[in-house]
mmCIF file of C-alpha atoms in Angstrom:
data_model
loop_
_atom_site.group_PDB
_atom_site.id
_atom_site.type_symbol
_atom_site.label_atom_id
_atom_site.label_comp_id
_atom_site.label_asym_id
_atom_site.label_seq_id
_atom_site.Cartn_x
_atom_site.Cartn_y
_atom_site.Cartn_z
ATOM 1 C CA UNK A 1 -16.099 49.332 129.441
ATOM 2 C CA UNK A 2 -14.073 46.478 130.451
ATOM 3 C CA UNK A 3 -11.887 46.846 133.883
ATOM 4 C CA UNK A 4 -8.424 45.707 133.857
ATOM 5 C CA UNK A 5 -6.477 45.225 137.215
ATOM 6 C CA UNK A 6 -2.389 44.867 136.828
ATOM 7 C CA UNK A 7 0.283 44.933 139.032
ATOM 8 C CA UNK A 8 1.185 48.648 138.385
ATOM 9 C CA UNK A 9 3.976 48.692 140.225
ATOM 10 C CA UNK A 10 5.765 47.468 137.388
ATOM 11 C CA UNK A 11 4.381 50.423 134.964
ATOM 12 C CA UNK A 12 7.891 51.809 135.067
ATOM 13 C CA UNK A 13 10.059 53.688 132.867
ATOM 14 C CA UNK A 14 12.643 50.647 133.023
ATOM 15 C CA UNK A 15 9.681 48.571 131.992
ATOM 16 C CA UNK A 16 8.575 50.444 128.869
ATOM 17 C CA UNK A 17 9.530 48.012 126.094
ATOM 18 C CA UNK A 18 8.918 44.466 127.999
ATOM 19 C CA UNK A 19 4.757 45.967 129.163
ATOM 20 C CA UNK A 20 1.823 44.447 127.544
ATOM 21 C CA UNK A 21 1.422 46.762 124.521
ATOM 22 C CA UNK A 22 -2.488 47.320 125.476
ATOM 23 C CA UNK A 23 -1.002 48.573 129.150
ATOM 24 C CA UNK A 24 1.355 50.643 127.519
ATOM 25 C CA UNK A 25 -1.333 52.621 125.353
ATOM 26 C CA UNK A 26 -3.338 52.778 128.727
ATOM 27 C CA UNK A 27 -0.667 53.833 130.890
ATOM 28 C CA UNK A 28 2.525 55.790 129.130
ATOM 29 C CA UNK A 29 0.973 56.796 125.824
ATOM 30 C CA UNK A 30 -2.196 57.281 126.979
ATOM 31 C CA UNK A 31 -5.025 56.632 123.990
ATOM 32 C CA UNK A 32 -8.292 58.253 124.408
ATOM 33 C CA UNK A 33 -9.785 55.772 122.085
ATOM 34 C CA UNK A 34 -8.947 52.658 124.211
ATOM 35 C CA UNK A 35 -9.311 54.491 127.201
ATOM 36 C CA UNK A 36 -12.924 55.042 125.941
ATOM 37 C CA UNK A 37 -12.947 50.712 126.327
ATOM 38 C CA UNK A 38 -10.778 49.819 128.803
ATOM 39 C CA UNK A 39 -10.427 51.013 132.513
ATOM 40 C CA UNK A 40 -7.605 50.208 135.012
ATOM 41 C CA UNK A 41 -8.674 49.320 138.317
ATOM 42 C CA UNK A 42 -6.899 49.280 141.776
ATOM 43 C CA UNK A 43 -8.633 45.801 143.183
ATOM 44 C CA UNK A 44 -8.750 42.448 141.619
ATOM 45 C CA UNK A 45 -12.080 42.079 142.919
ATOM 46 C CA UNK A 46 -13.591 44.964 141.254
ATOM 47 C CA UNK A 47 -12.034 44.409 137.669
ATOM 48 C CA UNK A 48 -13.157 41.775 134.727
ATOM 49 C CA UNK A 49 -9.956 40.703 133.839
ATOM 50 C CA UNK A 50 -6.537 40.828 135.697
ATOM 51 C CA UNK A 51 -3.574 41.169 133.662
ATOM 52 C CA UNK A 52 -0.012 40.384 134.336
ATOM 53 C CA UNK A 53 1.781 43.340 133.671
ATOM 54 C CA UNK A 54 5.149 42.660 131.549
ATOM 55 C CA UNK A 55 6.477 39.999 129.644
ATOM 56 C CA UNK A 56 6.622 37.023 131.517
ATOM 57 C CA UNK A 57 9.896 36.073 131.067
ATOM 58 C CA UNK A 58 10.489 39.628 133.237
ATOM 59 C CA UNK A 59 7.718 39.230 135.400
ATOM 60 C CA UNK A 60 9.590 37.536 138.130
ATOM 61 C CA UNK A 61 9.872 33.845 139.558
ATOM 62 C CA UNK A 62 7.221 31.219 138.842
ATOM 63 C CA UNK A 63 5.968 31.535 141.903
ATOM 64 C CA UNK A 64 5.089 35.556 141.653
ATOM 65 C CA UNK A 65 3.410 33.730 138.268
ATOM 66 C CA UNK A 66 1.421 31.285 140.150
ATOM 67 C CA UNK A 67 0.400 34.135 143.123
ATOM 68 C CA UNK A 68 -0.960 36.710 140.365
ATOM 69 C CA UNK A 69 -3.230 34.296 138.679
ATOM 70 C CA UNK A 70 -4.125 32.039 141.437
ATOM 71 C CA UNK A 71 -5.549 35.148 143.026
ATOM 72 C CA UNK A 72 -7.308 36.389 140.143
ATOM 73 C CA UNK A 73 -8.765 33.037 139.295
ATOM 74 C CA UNK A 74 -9.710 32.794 143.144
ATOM 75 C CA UNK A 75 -11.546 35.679 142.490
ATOM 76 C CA UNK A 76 -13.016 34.018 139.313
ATOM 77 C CA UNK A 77 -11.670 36.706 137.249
ATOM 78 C CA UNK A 78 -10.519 36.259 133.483
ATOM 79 C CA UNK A 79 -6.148 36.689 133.172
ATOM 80 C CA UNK A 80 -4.802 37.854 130.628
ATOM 81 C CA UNK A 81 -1.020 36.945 130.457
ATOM 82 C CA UNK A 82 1.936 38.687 127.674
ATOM 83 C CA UNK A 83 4.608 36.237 125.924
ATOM 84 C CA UNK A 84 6.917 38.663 124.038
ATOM 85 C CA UNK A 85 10.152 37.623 121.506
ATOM 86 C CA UNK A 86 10.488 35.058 119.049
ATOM 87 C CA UNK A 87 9.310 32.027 120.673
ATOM 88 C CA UNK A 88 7.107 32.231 123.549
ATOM 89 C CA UNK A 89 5.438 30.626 126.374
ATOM 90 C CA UNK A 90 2.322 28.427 127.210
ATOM 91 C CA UNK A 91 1.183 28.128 130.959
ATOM 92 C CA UNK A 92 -0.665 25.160 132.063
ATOM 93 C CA UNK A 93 -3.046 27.519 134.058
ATOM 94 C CA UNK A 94 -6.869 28.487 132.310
ATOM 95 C CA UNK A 95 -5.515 31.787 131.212
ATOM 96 C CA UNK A 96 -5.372 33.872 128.316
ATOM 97 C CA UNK A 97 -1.843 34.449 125.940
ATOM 98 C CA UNK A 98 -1.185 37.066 124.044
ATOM 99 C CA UNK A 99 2.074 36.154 121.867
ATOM 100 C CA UNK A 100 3.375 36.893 118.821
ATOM 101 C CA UNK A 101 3.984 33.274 117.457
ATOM 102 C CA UNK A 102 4.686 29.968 118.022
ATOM 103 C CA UNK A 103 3.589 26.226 116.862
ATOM 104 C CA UNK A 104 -0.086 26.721 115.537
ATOM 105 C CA UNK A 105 -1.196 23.403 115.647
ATOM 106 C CA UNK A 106 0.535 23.683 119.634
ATOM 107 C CA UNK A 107 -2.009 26.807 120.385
ATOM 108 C CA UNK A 108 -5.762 26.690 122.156
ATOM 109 C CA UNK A 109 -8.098 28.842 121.235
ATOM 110 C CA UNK A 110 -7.256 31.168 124.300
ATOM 111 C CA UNK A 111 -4.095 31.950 122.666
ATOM 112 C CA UNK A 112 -3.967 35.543 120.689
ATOM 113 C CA UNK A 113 -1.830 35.829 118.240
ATOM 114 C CA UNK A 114 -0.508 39.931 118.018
ATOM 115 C CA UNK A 115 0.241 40.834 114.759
ATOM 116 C CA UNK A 116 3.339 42.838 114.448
ATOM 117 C CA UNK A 117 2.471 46.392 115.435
ATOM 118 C CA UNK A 118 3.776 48.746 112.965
ATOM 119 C CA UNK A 119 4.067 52.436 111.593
ATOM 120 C CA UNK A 120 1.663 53.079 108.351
ATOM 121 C CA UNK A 121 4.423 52.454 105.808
ATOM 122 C CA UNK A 122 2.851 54.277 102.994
ATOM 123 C CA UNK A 123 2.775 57.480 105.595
ATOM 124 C CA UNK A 124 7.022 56.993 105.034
ATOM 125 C CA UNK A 125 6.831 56.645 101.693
ATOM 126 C CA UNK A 126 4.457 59.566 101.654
ATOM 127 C CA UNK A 127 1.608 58.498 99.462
ATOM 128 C CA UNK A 128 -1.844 57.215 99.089
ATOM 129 C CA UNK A 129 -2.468 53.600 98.325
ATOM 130 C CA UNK A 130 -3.316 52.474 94.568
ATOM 131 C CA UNK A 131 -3.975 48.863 93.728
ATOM 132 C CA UNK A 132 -2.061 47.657 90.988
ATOM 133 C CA UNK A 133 -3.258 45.903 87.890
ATOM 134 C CA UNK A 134 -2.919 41.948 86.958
ATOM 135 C CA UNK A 135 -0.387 41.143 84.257
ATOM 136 C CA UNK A 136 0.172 37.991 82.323
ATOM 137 C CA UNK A 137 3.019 36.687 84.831
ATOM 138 C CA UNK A 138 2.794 37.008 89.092
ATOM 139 C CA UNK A 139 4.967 39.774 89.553
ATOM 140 C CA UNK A 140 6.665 38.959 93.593
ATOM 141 C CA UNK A 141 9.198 40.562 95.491
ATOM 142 C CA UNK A 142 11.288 40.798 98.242
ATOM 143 C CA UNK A 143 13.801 42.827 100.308
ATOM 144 C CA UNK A 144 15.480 40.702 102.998
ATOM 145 C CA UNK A 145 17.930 38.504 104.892
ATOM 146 C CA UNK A 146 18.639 35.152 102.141
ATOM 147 C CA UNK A 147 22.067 33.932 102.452
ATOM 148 C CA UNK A 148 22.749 30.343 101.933
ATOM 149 C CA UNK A 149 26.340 30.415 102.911
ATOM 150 C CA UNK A 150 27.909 27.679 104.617
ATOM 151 C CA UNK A 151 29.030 30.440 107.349
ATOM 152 C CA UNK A 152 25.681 31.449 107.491
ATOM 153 C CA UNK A 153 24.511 28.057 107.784
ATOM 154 C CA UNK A 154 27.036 27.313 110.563
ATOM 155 C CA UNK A 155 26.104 30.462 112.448
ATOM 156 C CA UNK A 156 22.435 29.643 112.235
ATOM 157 C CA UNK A 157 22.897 26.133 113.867
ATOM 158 C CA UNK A 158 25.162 27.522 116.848
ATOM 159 C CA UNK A 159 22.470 30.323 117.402
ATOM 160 C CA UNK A 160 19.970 27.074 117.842
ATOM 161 C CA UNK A 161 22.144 25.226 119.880
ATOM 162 C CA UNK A 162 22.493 28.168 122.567
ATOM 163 C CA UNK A 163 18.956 28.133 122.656
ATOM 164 C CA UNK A 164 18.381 24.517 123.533
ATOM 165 C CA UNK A 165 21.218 25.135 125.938
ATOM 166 C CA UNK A 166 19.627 27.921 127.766
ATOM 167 C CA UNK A 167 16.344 26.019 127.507
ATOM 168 C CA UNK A 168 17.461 22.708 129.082
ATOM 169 C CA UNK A 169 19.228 24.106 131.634
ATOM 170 C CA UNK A 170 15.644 26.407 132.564
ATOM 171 C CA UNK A 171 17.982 29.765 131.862
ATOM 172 C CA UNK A 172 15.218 30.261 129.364
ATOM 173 C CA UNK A 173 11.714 29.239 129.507
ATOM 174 C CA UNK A 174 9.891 28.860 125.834
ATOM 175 C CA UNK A 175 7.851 26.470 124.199
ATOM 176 C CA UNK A 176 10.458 23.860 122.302
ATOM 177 C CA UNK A 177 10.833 24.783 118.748
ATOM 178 C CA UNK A 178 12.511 22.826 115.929
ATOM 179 C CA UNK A 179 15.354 24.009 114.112
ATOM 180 C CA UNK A 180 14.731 26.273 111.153
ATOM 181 C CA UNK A 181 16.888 27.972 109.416
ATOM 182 C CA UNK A 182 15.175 30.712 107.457
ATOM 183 C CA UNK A 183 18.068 32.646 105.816
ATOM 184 C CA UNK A 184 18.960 29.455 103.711
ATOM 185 C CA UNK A 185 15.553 28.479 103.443
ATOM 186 C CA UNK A 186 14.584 31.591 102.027
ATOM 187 C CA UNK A 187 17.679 31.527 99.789
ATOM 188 C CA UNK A 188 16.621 28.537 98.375
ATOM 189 C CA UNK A 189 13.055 28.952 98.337
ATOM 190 C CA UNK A 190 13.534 32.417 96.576
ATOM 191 C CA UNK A 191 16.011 30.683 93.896
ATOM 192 C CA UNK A 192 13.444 28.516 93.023
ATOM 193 C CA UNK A 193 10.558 30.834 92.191
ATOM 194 C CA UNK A 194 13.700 33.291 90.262
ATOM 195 C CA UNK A 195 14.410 30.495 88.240
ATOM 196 C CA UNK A 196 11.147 29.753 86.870
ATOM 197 C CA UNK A 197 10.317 31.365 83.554
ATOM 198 C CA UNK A 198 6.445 31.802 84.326
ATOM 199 C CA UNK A 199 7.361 34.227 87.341
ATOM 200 C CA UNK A 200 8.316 37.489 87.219
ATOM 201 C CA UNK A 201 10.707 38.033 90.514
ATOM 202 C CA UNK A 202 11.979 41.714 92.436
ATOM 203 C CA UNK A 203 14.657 40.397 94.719
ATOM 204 C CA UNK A 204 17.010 41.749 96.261
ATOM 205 C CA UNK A 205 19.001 39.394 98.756
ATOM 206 C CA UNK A 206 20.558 40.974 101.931
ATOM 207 C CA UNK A 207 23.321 38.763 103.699
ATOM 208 C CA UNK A 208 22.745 40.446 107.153
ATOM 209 C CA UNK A 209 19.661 41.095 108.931
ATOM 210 C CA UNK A 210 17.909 44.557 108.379
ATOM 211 C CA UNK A 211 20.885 44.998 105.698
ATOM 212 C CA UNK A 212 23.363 44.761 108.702
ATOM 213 C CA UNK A 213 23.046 48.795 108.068
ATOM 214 C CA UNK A 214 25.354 50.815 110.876
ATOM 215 C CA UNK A 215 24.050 54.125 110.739
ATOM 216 C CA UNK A 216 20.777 55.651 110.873
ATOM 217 C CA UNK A 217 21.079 57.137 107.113
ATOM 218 C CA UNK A 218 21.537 54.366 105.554
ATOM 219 C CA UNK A 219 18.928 52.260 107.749
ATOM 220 C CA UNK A 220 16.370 54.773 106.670
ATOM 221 C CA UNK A 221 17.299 54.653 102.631
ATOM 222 C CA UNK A 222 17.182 50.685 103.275
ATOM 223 C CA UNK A 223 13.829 50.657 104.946
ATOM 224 C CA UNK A 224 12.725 53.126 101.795
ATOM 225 C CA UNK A 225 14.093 50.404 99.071
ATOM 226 C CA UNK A 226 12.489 47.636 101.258
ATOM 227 C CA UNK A 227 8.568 49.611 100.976
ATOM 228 C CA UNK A 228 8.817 50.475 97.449
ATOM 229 C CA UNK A 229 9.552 46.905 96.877
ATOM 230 C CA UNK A 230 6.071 45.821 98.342
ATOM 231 C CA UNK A 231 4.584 48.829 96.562
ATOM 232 C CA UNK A 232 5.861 48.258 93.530
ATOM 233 C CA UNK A 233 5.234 44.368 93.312
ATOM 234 C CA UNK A 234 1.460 42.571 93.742
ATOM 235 C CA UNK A 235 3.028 39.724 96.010
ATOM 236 C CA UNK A 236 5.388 39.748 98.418
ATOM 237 C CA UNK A 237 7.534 36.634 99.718
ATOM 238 C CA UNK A 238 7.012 36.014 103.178
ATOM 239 C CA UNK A 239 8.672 33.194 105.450
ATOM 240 C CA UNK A 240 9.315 33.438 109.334
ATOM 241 C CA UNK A 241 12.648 33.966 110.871
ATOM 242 C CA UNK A 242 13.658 33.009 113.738
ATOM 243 C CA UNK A 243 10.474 32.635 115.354
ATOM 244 C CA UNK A 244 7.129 31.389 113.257
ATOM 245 C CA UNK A 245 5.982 34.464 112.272
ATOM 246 C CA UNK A 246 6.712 37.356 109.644
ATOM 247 C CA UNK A 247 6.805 40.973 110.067
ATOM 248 C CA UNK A 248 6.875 41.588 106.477
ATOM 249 C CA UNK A 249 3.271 40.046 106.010
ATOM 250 C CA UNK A 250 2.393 42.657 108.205
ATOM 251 C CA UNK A 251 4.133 45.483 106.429
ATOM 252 C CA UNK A 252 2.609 43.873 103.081
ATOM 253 C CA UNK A 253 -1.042 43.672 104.673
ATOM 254 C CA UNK A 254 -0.623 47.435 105.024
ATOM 255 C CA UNK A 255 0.487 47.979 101.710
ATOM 256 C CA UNK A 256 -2.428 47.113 100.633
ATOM 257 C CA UNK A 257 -0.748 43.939 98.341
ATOM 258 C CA UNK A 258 -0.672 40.663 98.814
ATOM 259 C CA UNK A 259 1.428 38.275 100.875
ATOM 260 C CA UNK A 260 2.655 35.057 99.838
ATOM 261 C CA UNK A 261 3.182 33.289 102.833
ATOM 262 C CA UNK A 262 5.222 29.951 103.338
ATOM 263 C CA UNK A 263 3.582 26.863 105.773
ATOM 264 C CA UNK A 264 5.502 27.031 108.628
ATOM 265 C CA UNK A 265 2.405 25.321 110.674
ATOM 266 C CA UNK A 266 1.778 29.309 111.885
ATOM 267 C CA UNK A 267 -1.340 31.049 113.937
ATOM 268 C CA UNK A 268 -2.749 34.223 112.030
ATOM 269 C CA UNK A 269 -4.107 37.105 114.785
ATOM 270 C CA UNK A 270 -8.255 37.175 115.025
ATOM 271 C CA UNK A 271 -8.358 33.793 113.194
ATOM 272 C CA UNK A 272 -12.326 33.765 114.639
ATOM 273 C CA UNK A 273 -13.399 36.312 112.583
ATOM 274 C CA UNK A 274 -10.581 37.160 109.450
ATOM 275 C CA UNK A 275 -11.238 33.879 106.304
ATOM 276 C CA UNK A 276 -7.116 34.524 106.029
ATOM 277 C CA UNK A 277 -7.344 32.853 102.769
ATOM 278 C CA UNK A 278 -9.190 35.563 101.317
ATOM 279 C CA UNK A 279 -5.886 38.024 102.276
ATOM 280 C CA UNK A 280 -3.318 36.130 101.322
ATOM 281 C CA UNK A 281 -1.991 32.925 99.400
ATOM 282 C CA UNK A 282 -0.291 29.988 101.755
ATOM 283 C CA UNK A 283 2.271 27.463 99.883
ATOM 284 C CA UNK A 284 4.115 24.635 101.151
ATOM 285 C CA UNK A 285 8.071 24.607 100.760
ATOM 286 C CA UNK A 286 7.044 21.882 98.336
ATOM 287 C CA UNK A 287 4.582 23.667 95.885
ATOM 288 C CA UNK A 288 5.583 27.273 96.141
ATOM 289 C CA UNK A 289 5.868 27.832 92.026
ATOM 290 C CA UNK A 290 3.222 25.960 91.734
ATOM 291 C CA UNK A 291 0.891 27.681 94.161
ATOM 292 C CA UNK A 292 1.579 31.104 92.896
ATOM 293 C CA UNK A 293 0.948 30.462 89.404
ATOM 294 C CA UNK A 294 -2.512 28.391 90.522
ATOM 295 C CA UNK A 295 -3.259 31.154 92.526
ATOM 296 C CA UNK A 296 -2.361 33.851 90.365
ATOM 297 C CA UNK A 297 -3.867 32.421 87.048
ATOM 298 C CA UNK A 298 -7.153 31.770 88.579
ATOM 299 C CA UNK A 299 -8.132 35.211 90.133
ATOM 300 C CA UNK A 300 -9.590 38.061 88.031
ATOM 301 C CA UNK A 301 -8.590 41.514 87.287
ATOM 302 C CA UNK A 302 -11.104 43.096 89.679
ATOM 303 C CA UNK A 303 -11.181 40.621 92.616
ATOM 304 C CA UNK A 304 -7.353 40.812 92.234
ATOM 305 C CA UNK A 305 -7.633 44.574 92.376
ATOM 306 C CA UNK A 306 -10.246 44.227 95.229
ATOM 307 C CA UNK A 307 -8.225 42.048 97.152
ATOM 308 C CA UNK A 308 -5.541 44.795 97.630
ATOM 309 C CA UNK A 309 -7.953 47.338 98.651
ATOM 310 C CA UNK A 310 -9.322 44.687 101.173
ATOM 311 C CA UNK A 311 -5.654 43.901 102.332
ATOM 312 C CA UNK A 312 -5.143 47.733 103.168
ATOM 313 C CA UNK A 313 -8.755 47.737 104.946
ATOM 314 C CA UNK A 314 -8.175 44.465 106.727
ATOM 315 C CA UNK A 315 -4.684 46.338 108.139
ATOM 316 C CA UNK A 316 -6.642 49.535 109.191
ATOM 317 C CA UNK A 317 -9.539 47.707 110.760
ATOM 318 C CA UNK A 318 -8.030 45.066 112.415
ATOM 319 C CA UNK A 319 -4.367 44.485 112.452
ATOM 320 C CA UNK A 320 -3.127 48.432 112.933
ATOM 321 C CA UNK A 321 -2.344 48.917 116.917
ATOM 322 C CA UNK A 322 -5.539 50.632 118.184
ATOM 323 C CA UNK A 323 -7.727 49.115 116.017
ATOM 324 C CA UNK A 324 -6.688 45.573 117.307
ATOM 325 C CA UNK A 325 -7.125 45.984 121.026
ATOM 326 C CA UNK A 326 -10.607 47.393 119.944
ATOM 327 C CA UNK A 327 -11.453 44.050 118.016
ATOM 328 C CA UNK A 328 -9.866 42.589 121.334
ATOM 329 C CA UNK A 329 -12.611 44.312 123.350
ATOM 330 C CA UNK A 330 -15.161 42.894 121.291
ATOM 331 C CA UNK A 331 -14.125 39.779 121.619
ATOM 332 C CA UNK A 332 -13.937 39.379 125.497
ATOM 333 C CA UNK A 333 -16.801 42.429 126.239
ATOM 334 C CA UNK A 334 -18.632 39.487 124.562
ATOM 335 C CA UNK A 335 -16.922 36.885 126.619
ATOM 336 C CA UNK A 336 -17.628 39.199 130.322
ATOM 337 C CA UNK A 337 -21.236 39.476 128.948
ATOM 338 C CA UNK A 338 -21.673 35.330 128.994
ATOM 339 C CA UNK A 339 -20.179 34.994 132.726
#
């Protein structure tokens, strides 16, 4: 059992969607599972790790920051702190982050990346995974945002601009990131593997994110095309938006088929204990033909076909909601046992 102490007077209705997501399955949703690993305690003394309990960037001032884990670290206690949306945040303090993204080659080991927690998507398309067999060509697809319009463009730039304006003057507090525009970048990256004779391609370009859908009928028939996509196709195209990470290498992971992920200098969740290259195949914006077909060409029928049972496995056993806060436990029971 590992004791957590938070702040629970921010376990509020008002606070459901910025608390960390393992206080959340403690606290609202209650899980039996994790509740068989994790306690929440009332002290700081008596617990093994103190946790800050929301976002930070809803936490409060810095200085309710610094109080919480100067406390906890007075106590010698491990802190575990929550960085949600697209960029994030790293403290200078000795302290845990949990974040979805950011820089990889920016993060220390006591960053943890969380993988985008989703809903089984074969449970909506309402079957049971297959793999699918190797043909002569990589067969790739993608549902998804890719407009190279000069609007677009334009849009994309402002969009940065505001957020270097809300950075600079401290209206936001993130790590810096670099401009990237991903809707022309996958536009063009896209193009290039459709245009190539030697690559079989299932696109279908979107000029608005999510299909800029406006009711909930339509939103559902457009998250049905976007699955049977990934079902229907061995790889999947996968680039970040506007922060560096991808919920659709998620959604393929669970699919049970294979992502193929573009360089964006990104940190993959569990990195200590998953050999990512064995799940999915990683191309620079520079070699992405080229890497597919290497890639493709190389593998055999049955370690392609086991790779997509692995993928689903790897999703179940590690990446799926419960089942990563229990490889989370492992991790830090280990770390508690070393104090």
């Amino acid at each position: 059992m590992i004791k957590l102490y938070t702040d629970q007077s921010f376990l509020t209705e008002a606070n459901r969607k910025v608390v960390f997501p393992l206080l959340f399955d403690l606290w609202y949703l209650p899980n039996t599972i994790l509740l068989e690993k994790y306690q929440l305690v009332d002290s700081v003394e008596s617990c093994d790790i103190a946790v800050i309990p929301v976002d930070l960037a809803h936490y409060g001032t810095t200085k309710m920051i610094h109080s919480f884990i100067q406390k906890a670290l007075h106590a010698k206690k491990m802190v575990w702190v929550y960085s949600a949306g697209d960029y994030g945040q790293t403290l200078t303090y000795p302290v845990y982050t949990f974040r979805h993204g950011g820089i990889g080659s920016r993060l220390d080991k006591s960053t943890f990346v969380l993988p985008a927690f989703i809903s089984d998507p074969l449970k909506h398309l309402g079957h049971k995974f297959e793999s699918l067999h190797k043909e002569s060509k990589p067969q790739i697809g993608f549902v998804g945002h890719a407009n190279n319009s000069v609007s677009k463009r334009i849009k994309e730039l402002l969009i940065y601009l505001k957020y270097r304006f809300d950075k600079i003057t401290a209206k936001l507090k993130t790590d810096a990131q670099p401009f990237y525009p991903s809707s022309s970048k996958r536009f063009k990256l896209l193009k290039l593997l459709a245009d190539d004779g030697n690559v079989e391609t299932d696109f279908i370009f979107r000029k608005k994110y999510k299909g800029g859908f406006t009711n909930q009928q339509d939103s559902n028939q457009g998250t049905t095309v976007f699955f049977e996509n990934i079902d229907r196709n061995p790889y999947t195209f996968c680039l970040r938006g506007a922060g560096n990470f991808s919920v659709r290498f998620y959604e393929t992971l669970a699919m049970g088929r294979i992502p193929f992920v573009i360089d964006t200098d990104f940190k993959l969740p569990l990195n200590h204990n998953i050999d990512w290259k064995n799940h999915c195949v990683i191309a620079s914006e520079k070699q992405v033909v080229q890497k597919l077909l290497s890639f493709h060409n190389s593998i055999s029928e049955s370690d392609f076909k086991k790779m997509q049972v692995e993928n689903r496995n790897l999703w179940l056993n590690f990446l799926e909601r419960e089942a990563y806060f229990l490889q989370v436990y492992t991790v830090f029971k280990q770390k508690i046992n070393e104090v």
